[in-house]
Backbone as CSV, one residue per row, in Angstrom:
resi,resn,N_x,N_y,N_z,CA_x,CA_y,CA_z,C_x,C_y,C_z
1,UNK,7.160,9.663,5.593,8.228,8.709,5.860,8.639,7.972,4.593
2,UNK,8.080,7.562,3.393,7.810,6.903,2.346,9.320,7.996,1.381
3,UNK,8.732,8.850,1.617,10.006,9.660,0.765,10.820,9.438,0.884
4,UNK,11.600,9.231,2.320,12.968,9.036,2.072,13.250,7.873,1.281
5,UNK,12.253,6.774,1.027,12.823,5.493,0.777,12.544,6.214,-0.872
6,UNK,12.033,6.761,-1.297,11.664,6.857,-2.716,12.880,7.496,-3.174
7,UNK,13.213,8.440,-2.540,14.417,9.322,-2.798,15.936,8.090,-3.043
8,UNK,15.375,7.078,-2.519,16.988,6.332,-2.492,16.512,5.631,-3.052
9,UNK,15.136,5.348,-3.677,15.338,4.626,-5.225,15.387,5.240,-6.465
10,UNK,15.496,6.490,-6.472,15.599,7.285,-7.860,16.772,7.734,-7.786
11,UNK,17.910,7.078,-6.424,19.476,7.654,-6.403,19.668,6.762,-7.420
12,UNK,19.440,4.571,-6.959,19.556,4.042,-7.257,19.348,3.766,-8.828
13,UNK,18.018,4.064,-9.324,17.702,4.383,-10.381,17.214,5.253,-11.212
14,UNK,18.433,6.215,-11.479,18.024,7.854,-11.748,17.008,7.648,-13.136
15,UNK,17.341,7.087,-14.245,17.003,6.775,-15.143,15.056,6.217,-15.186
16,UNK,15.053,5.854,-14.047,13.453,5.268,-13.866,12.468,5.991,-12.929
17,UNK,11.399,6.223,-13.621,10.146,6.530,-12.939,9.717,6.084,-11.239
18,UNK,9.633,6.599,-10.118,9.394,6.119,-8.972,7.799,6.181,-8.902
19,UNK,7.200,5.112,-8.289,5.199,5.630,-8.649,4.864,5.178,-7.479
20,UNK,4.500,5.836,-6.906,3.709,5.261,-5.161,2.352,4.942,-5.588
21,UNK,1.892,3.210,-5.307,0.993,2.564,-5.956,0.586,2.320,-4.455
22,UNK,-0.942,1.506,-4.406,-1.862,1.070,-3.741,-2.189,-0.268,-4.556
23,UNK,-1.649,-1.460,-4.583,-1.952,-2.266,-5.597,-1.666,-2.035,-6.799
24,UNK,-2.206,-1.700,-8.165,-1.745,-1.581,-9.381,-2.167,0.066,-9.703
25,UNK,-2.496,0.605,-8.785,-3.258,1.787,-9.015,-2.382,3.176,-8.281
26,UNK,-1.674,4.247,-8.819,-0.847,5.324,-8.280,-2.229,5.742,-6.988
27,UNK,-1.198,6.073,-6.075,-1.755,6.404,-4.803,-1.247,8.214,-4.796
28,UNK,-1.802,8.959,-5.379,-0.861,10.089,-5.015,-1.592,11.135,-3.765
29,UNK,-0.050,11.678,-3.383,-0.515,12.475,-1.978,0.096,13.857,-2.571
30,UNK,-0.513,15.152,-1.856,-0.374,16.230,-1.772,1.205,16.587,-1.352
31,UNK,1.850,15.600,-0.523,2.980,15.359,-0.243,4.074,15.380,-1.542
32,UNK,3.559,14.740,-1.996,5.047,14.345,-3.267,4.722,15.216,-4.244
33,UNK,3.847,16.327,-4.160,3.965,17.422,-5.461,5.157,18.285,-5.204
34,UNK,5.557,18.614,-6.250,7.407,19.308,-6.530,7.989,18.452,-5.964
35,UNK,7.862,16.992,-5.657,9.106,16.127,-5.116,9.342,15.695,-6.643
36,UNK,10.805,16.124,-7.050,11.680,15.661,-8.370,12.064,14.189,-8.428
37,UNK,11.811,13.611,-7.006,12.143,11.842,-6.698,11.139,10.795,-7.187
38,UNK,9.403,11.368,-7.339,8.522,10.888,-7.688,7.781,11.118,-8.456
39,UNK,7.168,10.091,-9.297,6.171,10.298,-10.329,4.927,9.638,-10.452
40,UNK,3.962,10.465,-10.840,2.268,9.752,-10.956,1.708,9.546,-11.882
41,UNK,2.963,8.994,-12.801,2.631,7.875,-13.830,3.283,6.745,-14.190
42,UNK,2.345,5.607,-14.109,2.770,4.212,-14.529,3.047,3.925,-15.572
43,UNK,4.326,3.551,-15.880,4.770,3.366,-17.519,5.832,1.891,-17.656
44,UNK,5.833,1.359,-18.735,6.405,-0.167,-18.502,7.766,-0.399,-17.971
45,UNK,8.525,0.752,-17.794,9.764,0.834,-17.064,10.049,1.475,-15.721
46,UNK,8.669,2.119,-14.957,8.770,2.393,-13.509,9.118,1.040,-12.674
47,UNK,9.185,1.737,-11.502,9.705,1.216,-10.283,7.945,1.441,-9.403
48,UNK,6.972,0.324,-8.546,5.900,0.753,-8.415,6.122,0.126,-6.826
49,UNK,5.935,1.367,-5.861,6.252,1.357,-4.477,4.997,1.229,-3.737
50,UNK,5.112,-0.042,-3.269,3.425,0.234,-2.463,3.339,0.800,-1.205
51,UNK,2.682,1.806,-1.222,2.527,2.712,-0.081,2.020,1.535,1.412
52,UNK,1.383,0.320,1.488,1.026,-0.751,2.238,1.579,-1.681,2.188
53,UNK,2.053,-2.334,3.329,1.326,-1.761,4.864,2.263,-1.196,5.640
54,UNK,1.807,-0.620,6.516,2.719,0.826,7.058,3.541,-0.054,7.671
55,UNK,4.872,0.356,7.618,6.311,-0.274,7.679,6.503,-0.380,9.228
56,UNK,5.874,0.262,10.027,6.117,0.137,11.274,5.163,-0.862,12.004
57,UNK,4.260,-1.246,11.667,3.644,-2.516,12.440,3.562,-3.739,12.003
58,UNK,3.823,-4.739,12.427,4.166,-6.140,11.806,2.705,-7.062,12.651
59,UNK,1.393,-6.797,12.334,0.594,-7.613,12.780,-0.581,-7.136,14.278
60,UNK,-1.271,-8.483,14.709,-1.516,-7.919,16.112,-1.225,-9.207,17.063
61,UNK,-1.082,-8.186,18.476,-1.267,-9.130,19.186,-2.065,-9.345,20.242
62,UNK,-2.373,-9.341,21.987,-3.737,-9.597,22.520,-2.722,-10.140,24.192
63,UNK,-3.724,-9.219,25.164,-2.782,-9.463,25.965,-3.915,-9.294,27.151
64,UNK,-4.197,-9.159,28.474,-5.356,-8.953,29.432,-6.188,-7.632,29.292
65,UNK,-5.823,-6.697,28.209,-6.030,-5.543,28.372,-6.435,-5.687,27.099
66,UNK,-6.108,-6.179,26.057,-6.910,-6.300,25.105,-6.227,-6.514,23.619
67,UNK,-6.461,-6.400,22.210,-5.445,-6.346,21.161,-4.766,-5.063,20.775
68,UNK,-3.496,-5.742,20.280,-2.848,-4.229,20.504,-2.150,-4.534,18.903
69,UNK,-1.200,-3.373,18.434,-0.355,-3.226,17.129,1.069,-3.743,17.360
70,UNK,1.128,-4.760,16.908,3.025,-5.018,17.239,4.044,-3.995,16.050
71,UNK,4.961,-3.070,16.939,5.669,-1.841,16.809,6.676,-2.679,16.152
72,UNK,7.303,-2.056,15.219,9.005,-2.422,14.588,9.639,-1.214,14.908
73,UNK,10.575,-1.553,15.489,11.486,-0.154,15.837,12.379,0.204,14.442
74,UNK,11.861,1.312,13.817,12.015,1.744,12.556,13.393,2.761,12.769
75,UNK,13.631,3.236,13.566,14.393,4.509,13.194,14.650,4.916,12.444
76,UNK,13.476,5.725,11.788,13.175,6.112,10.339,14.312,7.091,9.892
77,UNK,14.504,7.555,8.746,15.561,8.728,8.024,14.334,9.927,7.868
78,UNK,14.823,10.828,8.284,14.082,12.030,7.259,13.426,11.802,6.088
79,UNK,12.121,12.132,5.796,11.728,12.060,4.536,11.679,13.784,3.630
80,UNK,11.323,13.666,2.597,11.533,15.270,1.908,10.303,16.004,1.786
81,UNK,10.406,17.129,1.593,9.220,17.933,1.129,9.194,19.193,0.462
82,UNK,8.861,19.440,-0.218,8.788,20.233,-1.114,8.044,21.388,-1.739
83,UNK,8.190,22.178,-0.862,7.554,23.658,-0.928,7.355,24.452,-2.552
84,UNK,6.824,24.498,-3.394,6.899,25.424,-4.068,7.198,26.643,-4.193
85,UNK,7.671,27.197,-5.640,7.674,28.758,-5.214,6.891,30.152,-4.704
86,UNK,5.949,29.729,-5.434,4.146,30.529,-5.287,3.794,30.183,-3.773
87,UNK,4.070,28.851,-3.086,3.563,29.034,-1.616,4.529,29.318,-0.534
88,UNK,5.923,29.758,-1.333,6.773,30.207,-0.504,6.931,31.456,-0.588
89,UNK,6.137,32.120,-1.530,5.957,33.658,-1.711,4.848,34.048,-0.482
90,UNK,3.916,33.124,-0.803,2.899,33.106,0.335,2.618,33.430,1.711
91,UNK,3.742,32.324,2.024,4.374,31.857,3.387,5.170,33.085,3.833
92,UNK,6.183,34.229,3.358,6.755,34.859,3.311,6.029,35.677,3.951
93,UNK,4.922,35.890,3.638,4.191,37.420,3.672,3.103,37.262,4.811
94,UNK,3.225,35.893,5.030,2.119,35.809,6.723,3.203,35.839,7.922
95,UNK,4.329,35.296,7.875,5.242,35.094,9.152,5.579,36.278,9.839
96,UNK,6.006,36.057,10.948,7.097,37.085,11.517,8.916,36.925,11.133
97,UNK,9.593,37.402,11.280,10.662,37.271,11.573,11.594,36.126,11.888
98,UNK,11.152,35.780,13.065,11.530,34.897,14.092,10.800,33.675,14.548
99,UNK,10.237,32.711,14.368,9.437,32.240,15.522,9.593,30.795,15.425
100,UNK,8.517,30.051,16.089,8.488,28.527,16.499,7.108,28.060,15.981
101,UNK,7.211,26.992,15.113,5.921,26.436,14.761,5.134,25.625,16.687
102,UNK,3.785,25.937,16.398,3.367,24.917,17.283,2.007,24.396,17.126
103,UNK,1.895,22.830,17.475,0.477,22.084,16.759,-0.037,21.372,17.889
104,UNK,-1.161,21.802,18.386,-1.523,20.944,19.731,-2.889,20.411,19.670
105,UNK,-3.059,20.089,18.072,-4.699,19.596,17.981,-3.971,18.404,17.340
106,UNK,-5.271,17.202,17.544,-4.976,15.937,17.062,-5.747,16.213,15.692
107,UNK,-4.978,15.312,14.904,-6.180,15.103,13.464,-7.692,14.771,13.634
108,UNK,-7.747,13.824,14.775,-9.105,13.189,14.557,-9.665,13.170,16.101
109,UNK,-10.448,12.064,16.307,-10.883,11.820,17.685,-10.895,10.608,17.227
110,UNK,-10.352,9.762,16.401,-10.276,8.129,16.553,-9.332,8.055,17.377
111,UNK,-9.321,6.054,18.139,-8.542,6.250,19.468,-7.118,5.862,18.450
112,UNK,-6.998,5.986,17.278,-5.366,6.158,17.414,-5.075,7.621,18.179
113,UNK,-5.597,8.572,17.341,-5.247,9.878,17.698,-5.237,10.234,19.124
114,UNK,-6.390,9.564,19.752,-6.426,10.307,21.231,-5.610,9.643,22.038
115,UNK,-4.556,8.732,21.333,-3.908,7.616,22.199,-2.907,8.780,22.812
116,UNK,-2.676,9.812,21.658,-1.083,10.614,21.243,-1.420,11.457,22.030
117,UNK,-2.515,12.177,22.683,-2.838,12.869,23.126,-2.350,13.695,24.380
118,UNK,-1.421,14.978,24.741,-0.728,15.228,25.549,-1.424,16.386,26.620
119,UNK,-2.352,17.357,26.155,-3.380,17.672,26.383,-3.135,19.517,26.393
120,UNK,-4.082,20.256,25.294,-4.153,21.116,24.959,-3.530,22.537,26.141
121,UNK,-4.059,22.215,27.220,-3.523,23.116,28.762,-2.014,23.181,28.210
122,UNK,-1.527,21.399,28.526,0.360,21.342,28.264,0.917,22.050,27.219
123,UNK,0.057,22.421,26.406,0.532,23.200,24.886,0.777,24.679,25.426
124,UNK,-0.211,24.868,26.103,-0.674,26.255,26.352,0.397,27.336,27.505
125,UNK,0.813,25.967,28.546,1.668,25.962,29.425,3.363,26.109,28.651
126,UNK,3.292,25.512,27.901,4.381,26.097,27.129,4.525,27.284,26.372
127,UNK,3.530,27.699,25.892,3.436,29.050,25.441,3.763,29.906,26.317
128,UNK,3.119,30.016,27.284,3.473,30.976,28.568,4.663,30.718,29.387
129,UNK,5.059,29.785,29.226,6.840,29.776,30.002,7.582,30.652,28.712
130,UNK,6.988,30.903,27.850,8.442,31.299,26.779,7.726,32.544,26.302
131,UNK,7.518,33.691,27.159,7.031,34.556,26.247,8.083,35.351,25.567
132,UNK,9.452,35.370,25.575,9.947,36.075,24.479,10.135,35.313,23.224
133,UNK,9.403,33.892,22.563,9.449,33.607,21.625,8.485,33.320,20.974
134,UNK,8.578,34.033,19.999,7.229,34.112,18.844,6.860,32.808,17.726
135,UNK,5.382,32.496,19.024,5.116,30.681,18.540,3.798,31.082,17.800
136,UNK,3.999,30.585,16.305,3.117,30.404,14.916,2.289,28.848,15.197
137,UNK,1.038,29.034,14.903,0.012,28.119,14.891,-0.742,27.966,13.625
138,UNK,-0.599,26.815,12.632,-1.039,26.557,11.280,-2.399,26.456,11.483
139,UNK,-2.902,26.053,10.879,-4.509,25.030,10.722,-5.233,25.529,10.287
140,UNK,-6.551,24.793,10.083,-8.126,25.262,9.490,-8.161,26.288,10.188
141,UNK,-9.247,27.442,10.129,-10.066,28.399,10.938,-10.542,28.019,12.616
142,UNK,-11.518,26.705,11.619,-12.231,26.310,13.015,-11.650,25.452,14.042
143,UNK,-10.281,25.389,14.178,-9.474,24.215,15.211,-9.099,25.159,16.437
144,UNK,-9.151,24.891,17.405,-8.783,25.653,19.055,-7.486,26.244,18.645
145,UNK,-7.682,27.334,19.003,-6.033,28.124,18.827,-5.808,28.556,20.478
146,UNK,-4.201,28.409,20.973,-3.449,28.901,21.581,-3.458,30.211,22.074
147,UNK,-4.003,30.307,23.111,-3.399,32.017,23.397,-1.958,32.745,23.272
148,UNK,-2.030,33.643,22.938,-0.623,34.506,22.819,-0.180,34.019,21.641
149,UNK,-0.364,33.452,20.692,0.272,32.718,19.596,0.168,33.233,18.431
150,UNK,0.514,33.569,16.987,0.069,34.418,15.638,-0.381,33.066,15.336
151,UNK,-1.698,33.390,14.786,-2.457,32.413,14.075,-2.892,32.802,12.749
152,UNK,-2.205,31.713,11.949,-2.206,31.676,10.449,-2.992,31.023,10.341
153,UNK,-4.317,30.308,9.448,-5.322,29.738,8.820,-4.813,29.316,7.329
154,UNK,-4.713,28.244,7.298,-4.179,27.623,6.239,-4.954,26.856,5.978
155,UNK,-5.708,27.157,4.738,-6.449,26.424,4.014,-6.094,24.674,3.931
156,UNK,-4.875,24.779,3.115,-4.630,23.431,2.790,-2.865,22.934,3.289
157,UNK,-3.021,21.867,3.683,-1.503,21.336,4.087,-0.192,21.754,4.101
158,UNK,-0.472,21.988,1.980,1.011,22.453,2.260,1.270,23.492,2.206
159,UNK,0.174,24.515,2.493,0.394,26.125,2.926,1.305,26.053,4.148
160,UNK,0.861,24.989,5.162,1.251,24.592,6.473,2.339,24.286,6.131
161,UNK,3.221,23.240,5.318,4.676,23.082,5.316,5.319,24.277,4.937
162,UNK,5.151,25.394,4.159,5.560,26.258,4.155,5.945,27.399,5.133
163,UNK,5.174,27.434,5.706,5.519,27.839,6.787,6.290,27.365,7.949
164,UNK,5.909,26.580,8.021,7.088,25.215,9.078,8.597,25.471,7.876
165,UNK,8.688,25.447,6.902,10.362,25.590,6.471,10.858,27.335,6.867
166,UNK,9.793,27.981,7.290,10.653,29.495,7.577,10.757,28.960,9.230
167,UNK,10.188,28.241,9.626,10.483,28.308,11.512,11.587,27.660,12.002
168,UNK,11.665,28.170,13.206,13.261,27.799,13.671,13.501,26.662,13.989
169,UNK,12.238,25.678,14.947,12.075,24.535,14.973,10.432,24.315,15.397
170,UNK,10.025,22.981,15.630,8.662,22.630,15.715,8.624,22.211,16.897
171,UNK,7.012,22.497,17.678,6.499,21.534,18.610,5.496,21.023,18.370
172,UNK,5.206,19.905,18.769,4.448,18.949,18.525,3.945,17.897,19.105
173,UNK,2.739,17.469,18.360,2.614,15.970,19.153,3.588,15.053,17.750
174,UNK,3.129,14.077,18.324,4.552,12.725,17.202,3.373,12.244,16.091
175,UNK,3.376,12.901,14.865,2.452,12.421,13.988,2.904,13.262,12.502
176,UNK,2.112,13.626,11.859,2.152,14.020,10.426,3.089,15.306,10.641
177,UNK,2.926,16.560,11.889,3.561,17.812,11.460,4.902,17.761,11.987
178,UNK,5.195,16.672,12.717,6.640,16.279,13.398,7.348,15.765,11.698
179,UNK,6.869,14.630,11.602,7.123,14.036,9.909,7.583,15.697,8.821
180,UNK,6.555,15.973,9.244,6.627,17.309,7.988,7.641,17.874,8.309
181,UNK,7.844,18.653,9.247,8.897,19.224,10.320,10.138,18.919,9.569
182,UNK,10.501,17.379,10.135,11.601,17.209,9.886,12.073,16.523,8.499
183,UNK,11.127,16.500,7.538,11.574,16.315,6.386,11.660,17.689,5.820
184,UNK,11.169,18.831,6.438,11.392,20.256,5.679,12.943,20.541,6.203
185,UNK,13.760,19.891,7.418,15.250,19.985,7.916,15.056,20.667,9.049
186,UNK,13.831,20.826,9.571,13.402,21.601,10.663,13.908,20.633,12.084
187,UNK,14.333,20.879,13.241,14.587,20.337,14.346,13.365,20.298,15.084
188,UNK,12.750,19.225,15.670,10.954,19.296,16.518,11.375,18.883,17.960
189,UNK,10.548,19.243,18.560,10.328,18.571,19.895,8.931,17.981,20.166
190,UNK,9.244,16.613,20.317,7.889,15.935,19.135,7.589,15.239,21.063
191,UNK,6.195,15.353,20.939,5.568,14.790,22.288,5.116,13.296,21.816
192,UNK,5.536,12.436,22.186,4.944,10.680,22.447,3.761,10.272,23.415
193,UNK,2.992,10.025,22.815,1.425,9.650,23.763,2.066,7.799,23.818
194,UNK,0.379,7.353,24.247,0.719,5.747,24.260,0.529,5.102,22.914
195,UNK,0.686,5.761,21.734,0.629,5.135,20.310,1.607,4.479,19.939
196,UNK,2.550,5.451,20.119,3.924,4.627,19.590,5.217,4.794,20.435
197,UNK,6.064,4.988,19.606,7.777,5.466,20.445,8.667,6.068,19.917
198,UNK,9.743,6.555,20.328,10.466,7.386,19.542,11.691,6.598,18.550
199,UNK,11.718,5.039,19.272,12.554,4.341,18.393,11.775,3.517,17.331
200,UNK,10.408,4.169,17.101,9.571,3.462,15.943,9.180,4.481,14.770
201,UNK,8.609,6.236,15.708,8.263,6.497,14.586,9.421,8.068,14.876
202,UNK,9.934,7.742,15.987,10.761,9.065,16.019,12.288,9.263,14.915
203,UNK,12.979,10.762,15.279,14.157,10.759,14.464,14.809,11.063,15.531
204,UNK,16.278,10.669,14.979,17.281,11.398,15.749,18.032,12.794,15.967
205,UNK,17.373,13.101,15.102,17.730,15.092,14.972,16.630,15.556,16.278
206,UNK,15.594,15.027,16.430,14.499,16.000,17.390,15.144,15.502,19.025
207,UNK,14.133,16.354,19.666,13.927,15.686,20.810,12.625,15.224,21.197
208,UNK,12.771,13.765,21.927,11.524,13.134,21.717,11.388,12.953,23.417
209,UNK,10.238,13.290,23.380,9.747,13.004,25.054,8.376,11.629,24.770
């Protein structure tokens, strides 16, 4: 999400260094490699963007049920991403033709993650209503894979965005591969658990349930 805003400060100031900091210190992510908008070095004429605190929650609050995250309805822009050439040679040579990214594992088992949680069957149930379309599944080795699905094993992340920029569109739960998705220009159909909402962390290109 951070990209897009970086991207419209290196419109603003083509001439200057953009540095995604953590305090005084570059924060860099796997994300902003080949992004031409950002840089991971601090020099006396950058621009230094602090990646904190995440733009969508403004605090807490506490209610009979317990403390909760107060939401800012963000209606975020697309952010960018940036495939290389070497992992788009890559990417090339595992795909099919045709198909649909799909991601039905959570990152973690902390209760953010299991908040999002839509439940692996519902993934599965979609696979099988659509068997004439050929649905691609990223991830580690060891994560639950989908029946009927081509399963690619992707070492590292952005093997995974690469592949998401050859697919036609994404499904998903509403988190990092929805984000990825649609900063690669990809269209998602991004699933909403009880974490957040679609007018906080959703876009308006997808469809958000």
């Amino acid at each position: 999400m951070l990209t897009a805003k970086l991207k419209r400060l290196k419109l603003e100031n083509p001439a200057l260094d953009i540095v995604p900091v953590n305090g005084s210190t570059v924060k860099w992510s796997s994300v902003y490699d080949n992004n031409p908008n950002v840089s991971n070095a601090i020099t006396p004429s950058c621009i230094m963007v602090q990646i904190r605190p995440r733009p969508y929650t403004t605090g807490k609050g506490q209610n009979d049920k317990g403390s909760y995250s107060k939401l800012v309805p963000l209606n975020p822009k697309p952010g960018e991403l940036y495939p290389t050439g070497d992992e788009m040679i890559k990417a090339r040579g595992l795909v099919p033709d045709k198909f649909v990214t799909i991601e039905p594992n959570l990152k973690d088992r902390s209760v953010y993650s299991v908040n999002k949680e839509w439940g692996f069957h519902n993934y599965q149930a979609v696979v099988d209503a659509f068997p004439d379309i050929c649905f691609v599944q990223c991830g580690l080795a060891h994560t639950p894979t989908l029946k009927g699905v081509v399963r690619i094993n992707t070492g590292h992340i952005r093997e995974a965005f690469a592949v998401m920029s050859l697919a036609k569109f994404h499904v998903g739960v509403e988190g990092g591969t929805i984000h990825a998705a649609t900063a690669l220009g990809k269209q998602s159909v991004a699933i909403f658990g009880g974490l957040s909402a679609p007018n906080v962390t959703g876009y308006e290109t997808n469809i958000n349930f």
